[in-house]
Coordinates of C-alpha atoms in Angstrom, one line a residue:
X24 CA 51.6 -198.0 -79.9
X25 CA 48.2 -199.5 -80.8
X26 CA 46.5 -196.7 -78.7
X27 CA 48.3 -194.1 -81.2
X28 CA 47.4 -195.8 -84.2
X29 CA 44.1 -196.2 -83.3
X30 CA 43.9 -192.3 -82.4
X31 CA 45.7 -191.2 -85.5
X32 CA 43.4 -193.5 -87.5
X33 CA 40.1 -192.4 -86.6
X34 CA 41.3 -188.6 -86.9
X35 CA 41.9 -189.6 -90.3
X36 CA 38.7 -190.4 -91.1
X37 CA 37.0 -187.2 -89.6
X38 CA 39.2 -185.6 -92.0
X39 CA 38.4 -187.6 -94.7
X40 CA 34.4 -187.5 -94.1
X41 CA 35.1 -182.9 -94.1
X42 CA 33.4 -183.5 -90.4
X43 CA 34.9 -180.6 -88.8
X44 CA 33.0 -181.6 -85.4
X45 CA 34.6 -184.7 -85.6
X46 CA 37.9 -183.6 -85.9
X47 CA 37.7 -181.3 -83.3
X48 CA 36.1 -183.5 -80.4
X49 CA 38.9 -186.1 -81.6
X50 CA 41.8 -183.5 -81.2
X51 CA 40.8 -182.7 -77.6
X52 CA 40.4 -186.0 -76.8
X53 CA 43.7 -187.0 -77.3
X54 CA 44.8 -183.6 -76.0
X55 CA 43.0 -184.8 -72.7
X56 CA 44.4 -188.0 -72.9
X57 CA 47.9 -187.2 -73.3
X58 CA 48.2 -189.1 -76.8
X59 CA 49.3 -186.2 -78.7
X60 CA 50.7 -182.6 -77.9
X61 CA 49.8 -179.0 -79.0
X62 CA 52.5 -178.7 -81.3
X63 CA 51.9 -176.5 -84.1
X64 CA 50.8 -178.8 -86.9
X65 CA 47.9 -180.4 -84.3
X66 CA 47.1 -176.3 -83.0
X67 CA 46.3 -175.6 -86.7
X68 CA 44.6 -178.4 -87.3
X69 CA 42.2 -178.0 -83.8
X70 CA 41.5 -174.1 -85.3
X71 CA 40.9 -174.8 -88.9
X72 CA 38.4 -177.3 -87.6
X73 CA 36.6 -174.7 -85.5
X74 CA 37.0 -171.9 -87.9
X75 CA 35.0 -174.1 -90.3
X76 CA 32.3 -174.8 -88.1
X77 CA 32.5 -170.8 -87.2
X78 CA 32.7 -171.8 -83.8
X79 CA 34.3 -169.3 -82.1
X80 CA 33.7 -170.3 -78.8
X81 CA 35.7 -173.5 -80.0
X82 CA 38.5 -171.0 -81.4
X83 CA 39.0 -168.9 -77.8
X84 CA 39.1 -172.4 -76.1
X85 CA 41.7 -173.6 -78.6
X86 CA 44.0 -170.3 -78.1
X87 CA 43.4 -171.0 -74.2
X88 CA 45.3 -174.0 -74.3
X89 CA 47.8 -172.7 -76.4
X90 CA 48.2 -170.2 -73.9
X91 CA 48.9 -173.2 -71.1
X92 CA 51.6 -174.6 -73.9
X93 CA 53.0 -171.5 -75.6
X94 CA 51.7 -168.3 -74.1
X95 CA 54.6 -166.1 -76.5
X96 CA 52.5 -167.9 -79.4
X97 CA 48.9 -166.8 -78.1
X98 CA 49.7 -163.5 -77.2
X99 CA 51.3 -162.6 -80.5
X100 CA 49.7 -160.1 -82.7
X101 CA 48.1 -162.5 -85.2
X102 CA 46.7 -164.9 -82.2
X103 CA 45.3 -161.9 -80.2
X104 CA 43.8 -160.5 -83.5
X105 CA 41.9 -163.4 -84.1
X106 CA 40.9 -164.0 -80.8
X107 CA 39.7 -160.4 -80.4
X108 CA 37.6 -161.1 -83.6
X109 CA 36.1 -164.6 -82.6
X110 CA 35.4 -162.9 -79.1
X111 CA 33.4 -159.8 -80.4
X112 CA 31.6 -162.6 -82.5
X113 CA 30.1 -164.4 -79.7
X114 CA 29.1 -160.5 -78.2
X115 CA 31.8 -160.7 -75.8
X116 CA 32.7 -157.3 -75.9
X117 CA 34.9 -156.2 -73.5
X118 CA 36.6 -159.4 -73.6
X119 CA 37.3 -158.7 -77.0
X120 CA 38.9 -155.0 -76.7
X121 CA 41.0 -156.7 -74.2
X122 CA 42.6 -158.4 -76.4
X123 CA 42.8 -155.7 -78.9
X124 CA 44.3 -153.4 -76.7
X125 CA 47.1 -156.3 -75.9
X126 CA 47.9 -156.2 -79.3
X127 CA 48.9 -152.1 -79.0
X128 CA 51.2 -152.8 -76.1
X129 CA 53.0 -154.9 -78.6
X130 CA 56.4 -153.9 -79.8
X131 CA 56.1 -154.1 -83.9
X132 CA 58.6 -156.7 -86.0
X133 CA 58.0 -155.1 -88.9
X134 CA 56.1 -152.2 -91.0
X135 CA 53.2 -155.0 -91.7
X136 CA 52.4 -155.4 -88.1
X137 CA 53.2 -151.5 -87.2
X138 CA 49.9 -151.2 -89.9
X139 CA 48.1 -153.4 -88.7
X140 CA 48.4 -151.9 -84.4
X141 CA 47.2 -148.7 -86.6
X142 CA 44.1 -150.4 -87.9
X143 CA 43.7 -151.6 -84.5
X144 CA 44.3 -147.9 -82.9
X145 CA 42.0 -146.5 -85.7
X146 CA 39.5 -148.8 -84.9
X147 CA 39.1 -148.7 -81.3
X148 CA 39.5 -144.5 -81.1
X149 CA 36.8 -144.5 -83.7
X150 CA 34.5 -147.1 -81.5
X151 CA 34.8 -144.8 -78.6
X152 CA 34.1 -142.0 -80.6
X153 CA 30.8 -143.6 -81.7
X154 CA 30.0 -144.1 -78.6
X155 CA 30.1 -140.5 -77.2
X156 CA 28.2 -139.5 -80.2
X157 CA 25.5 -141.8 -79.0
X158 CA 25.5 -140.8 -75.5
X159 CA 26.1 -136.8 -76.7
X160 CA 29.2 -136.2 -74.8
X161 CA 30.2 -133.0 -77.4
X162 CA 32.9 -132.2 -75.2
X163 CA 34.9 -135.4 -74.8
X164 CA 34.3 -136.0 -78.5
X165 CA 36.6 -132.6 -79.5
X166 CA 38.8 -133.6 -76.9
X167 CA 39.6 -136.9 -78.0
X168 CA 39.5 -135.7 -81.5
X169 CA 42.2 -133.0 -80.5
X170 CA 44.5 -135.5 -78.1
X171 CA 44.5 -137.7 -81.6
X172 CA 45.3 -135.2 -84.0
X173 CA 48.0 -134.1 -81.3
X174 CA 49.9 -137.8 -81.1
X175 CA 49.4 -138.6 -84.6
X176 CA 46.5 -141.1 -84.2
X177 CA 44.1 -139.4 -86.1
X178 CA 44.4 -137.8 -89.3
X179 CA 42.0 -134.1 -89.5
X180 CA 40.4 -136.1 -92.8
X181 CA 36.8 -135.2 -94.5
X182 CA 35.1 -137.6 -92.3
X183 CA 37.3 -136.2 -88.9
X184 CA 36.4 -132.8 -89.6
X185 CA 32.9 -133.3 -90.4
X186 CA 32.3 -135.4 -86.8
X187 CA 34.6 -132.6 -85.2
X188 CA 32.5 -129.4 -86.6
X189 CA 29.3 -131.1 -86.0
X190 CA 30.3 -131.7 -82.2
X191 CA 31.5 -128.2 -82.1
X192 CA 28.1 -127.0 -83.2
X193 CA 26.2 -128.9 -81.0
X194 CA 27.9 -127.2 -78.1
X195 CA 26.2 -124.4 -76.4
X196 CA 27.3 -120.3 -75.9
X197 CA 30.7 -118.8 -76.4
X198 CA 32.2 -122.3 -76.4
X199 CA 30.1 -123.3 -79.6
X200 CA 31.5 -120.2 -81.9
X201 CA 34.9 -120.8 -80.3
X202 CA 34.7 -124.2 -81.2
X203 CA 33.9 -123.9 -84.3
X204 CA 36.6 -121.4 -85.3
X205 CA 39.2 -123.7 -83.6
X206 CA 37.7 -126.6 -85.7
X207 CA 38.4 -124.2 -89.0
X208 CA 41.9 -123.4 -87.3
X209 CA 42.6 -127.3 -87.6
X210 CA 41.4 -128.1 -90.9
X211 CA 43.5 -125.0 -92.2
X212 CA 46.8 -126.8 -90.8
X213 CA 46.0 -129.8 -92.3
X214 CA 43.9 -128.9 -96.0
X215 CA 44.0 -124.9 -96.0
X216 CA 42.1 -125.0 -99.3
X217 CA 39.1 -126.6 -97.7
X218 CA 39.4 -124.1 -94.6
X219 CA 38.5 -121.8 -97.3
X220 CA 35.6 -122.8 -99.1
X221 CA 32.5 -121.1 -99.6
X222 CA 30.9 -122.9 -96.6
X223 CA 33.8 -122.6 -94.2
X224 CA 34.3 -118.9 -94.7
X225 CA 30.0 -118.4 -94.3
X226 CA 30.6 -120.3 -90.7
X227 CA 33.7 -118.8 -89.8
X228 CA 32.2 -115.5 -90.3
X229 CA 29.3 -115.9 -88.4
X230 CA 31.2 -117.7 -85.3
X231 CA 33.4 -114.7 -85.3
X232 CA 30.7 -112.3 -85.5
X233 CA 28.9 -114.2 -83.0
X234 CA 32.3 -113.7 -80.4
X235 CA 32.1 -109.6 -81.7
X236 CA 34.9 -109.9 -83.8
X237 CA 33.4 -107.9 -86.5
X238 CA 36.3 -107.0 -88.2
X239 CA 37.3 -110.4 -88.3
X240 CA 33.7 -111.5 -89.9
X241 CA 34.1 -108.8 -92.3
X242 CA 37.1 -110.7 -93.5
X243 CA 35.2 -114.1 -93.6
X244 CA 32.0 -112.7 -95.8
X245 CA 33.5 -110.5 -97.8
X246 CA 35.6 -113.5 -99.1
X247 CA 32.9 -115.5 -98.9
X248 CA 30.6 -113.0 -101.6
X249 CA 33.7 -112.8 -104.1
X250 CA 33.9 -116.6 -104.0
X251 CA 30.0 -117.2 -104.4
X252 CA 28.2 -117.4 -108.0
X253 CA 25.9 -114.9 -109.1
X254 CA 23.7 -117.7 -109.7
X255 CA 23.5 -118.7 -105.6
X256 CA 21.2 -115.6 -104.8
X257 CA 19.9 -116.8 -102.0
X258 CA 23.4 -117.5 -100.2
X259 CA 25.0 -114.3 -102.0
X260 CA 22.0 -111.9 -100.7
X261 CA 22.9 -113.8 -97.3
X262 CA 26.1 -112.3 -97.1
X263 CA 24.8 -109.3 -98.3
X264 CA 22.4 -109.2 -95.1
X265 CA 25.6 -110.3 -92.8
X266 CA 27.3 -107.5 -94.2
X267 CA 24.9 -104.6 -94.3
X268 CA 24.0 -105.2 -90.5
X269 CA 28.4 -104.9 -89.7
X270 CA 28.9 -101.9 -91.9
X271 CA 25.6 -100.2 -90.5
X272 CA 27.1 -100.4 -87.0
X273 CA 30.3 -98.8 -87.6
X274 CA 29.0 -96.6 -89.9
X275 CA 31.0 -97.5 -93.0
X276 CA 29.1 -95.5 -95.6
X277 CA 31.8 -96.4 -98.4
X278 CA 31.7 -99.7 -97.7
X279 CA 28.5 -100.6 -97.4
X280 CA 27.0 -98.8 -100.4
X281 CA 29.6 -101.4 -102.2
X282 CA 27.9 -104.3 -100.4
X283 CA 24.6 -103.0 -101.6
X284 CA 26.2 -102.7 -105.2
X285 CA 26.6 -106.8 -105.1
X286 CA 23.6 -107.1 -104.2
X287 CA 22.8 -105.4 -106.9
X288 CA 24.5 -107.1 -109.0
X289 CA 23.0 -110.2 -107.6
X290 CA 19.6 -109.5 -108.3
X291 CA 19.4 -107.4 -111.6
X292 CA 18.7 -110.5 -113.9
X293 CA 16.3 -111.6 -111.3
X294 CA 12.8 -110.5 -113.2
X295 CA 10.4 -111.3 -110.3
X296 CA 12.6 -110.2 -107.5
X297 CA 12.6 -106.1 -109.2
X298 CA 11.4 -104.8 -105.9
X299 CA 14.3 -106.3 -103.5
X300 CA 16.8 -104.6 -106.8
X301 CA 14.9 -101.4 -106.5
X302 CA 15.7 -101.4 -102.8
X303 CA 19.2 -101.8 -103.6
X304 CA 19.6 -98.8 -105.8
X305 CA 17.7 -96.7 -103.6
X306 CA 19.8 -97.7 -100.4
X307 CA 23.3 -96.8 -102.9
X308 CA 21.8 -93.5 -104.2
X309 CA 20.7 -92.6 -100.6
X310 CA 24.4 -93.1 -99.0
X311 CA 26.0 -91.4 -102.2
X312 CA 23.8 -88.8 -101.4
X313 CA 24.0 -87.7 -97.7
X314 CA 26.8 -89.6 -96.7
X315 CA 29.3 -90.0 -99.4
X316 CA 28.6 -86.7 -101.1
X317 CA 28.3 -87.8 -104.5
X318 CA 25.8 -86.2 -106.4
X319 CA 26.6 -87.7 -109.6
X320 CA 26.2 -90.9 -108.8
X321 CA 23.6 -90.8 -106.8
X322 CA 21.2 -89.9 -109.3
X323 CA 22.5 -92.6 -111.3
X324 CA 21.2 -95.1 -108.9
X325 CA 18.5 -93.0 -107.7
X326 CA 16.6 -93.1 -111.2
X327 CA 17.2 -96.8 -111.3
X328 CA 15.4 -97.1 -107.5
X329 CA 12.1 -95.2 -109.3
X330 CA 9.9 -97.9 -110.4
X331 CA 7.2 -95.3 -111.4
X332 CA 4.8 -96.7 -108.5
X333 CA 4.1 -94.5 -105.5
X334 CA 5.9 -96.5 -102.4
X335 CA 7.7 -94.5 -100.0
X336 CA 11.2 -95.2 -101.8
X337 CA 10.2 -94.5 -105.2
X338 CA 8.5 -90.8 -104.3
X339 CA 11.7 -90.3 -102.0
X340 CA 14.1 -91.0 -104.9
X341 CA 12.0 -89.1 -107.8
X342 CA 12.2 -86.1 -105.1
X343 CA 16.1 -86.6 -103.8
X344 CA 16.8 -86.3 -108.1
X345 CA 14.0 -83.7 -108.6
X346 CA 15.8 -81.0 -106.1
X347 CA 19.7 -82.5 -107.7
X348 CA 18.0 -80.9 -111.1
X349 CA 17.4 -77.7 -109.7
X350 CA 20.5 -77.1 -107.5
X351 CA 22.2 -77.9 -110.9
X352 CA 20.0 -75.5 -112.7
X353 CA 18.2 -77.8 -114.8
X354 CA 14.2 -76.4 -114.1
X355 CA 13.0 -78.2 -117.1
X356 CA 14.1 -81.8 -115.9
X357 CA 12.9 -81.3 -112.1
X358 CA 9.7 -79.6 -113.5
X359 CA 9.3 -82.8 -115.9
X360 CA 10.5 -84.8 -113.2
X361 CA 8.0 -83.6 -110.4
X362 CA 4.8 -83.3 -112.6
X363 CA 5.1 -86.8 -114.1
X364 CA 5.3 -88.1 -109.8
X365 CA 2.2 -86.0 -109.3
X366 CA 0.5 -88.1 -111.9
X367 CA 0.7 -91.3 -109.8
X368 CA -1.4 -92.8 -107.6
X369 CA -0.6 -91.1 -104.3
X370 CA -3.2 -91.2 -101.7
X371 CA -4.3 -88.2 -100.7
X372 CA -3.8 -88.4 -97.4
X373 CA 0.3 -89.0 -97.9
X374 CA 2.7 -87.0 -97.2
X375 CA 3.9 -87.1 -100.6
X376 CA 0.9 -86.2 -101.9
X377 CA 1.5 -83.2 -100.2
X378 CA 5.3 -82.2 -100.8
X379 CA 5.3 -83.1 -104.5
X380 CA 2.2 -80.8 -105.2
X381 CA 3.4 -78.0 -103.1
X382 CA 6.9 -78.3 -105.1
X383 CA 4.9 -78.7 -108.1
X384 CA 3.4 -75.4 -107.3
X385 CA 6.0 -73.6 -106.4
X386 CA 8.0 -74.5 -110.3
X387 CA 4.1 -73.1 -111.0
X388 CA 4.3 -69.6 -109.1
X389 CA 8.0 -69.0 -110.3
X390 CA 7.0 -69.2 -113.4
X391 CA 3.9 -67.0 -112.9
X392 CA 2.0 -69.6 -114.6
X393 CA -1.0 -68.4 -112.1
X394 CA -3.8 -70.8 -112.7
X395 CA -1.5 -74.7 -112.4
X396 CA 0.3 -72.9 -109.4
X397 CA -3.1 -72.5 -107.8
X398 CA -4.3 -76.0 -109.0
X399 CA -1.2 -78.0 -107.1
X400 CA -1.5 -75.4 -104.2
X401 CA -5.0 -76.2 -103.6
X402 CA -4.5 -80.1 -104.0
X403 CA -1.4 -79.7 -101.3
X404 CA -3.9 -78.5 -98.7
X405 CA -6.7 -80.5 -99.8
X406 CA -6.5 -82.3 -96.3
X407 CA -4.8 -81.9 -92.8
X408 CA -1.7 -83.8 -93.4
X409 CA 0.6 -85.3 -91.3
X410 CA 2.7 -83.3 -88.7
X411 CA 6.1 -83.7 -90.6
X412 CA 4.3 -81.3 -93.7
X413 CA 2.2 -79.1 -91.6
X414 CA 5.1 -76.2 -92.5
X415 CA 4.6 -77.1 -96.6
X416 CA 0.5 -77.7 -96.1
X417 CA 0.3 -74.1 -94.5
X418 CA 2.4 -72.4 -96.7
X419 CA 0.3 -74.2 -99.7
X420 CA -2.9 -73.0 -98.4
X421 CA -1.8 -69.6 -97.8
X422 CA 0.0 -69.2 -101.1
X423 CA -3.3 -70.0 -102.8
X424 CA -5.3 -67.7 -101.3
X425 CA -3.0 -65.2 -102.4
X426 CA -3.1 -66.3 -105.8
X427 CA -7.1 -66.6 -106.0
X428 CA -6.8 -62.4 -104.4
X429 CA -4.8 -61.9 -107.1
X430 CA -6.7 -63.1 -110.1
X431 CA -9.6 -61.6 -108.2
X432 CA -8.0 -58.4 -108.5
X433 CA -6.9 -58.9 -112.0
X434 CA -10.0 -60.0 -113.3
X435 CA -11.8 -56.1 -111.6

């Protein structure tokens, strides 16, 4: 008819002019009218036209009368894609995860559209993930984590575990440090290499610590320490710490003079850190000592805790290897040993100062060497000491008395 003609011509020149609007407003018109019908080569057109003009008001319109036409066509996966898409463009939100979550209820044709209802699934879990991150909601964000890695909806991935452990950690109590060793349990299912990195095993063992597994921490940091560098000395004396405070409480003495042996180890390059290596040596010469019964070795670490200053370690060692040299016999070494201590810079009102010149005597008086006996006697009871040397500053003070009699009577 002329009313067709007309129609068809003056599409034609919309088309011809790239007036998108045009086309459009023509389309419906004739829609309205009843001079054409929403087959599919006029349905393209009508969309094309709107996609152009990005009006995705227009495009939801469009798909609304398909649905009056075709509704198997409008609700197929493609269609409900696209709609979803031109929805959430005009901030139509909810409207738009309607339509995605049409598309799930879908039954696939074929592995392409199986993918894509996995974008989609991906997608929307990931959205409502983000949105419990926002609002906080730790708990419902391991849960739904969990339920996903259950059903196969969500793979335990870098990006998984990282939201998963950080929502673990954010929790509060015995759930946090449950959490997180649940979250490790996971990722060692899925990746056991990266459920045992240096990092996993430092939280692991500090969540099971945490719960008073300590024999289950022990496991965690000592794996931890063989795996760490020598040059991470802040995170290897870390463990160190973790591990001295476990083997302290169960009184481990073997064990823990190894742990103070890596630290050690840690620290002897260290130049400006000497007094944290001293501290070391002393604490392994002190447990070889009295605990572990090893003489031999103690010394060994003993001489390496002496610095030649006058802290409390340093005159403790130089008098723990001091008495090892005389219960072995050796008076020369102990005598060298205590006189060259006596030279240092030990306030007089020490304890120290004390004990090493009482000892000092004593080597003196065995050796009837009268005159330097009475010299380190007299310097031992200088002053009123402390409580714990009252027995040694006594002894001292009568000893030289005795000796000053004696020259007395020798010099008559």
């Amino acid at each position: 008819s002329i009313r067709n003609y007309l129609a068809q011509d003056g599409l034609q020149k919309e088309l011809n002019q790239n007036n998108w609007k045009g086309v459009s407003r023509v389309l419906r018109e004739q829609l309205d009218s009843g001079l054409i019908e929403l087959n599919d080569e006029n349905f393209e057109l009508l969309i094309s036209a709107e996609s152009e003009q990005e009006n995705w008001a227009g495009i939801l319109s469009a798909y609304t009368l398909l649905e009056e036409e075709s509704p198997q066509k409008a609700n197929s996966l493609d269609a409900l894609l696209y709609r979803a898409q031109a929805a959430e463009k005009l901030g139509k939100i909810k409207l738009s995860r309607s339509f995605y979550r049409k598309a799930l209820e879908l039954t696939p044709r074929n592995a392409e559209e199986k993918k894509k209802q996995q974008e989609i699934q991906n997608f929307l879990s990931q959205e409502s993930l983000q949105q419990k991150i926002e609002k906080k909601k730790w708990k419902e964000i391991t849960s739904q984590i969990y339920a996903e890695l259950k059903t196969g909806k969500r793979k335990l991935d870098e990006e998984n575990f990282n939201v998963l452990l950080y929502a673990e950690k954010q929790k509060k109590g015995k759930s946090k440090w449950d959490g997180i060793l649940a979250a490790y349990a996971a990722l060692g299912r899925y990746q056991k290499k990266s459920a045992e990195t240096i990092q996993a095993l430092l939280d692991q063992g500090e969540a099971a610590e945490k719960l008073g597994g300590r024999r289950r921490a022990k496991g965690y940091y000592e794996k931890a320490l063989e795996k760490i560098p020598l040059k991470n000395v802040d995170q290897r004396l870390y463990v160190v710490n973790q591990l001295e405070s476990l083997y302290m409480r169960e009184k481990n003495y073997h064990h823990l003079a190894r742990v103070y042996e890596a630290g050690y180890e840690t620290l002897k390059n260290q130049k400006k850190r000497s007094k944290e290596l001293r501290y070391f040596a002393f604490q392994i010469g002190y447990h070889r000592l009295t605990h572990l019964k090893q003489p031999k070795q103690a010394r060994t670490w003993l001489l390496r805790a002496d610095g030649g200053g006058a802290s409390k370690s340093e005159l403790q060692a130089v008098y723990w290897i001091y008495q090892l040299d005389r219960q072995t016999g050796n008076d020369e070494a102990a005598l060298k040993r205590i006189r060259e201590a006596a030279g240092r810079k030990i306030p007089t009102s020490s304890s120290w100062y004390v004990l090493i010149h009482y000892e000092l005597g004593t080597l003196y008086h065995f050796r009837e060497n009268w005159k330097l006996a009475l010299k380190h006697y007299r310097f031992a009871s200088k002053k009123k000491p402390a409580k714990e040397v009252q027995e040694y500053y006594n002894t001292a003070k009568e000893r030289a008395r005795e000796i000053e009699d004696y020259l007395k009577s020798m010099n008559q």
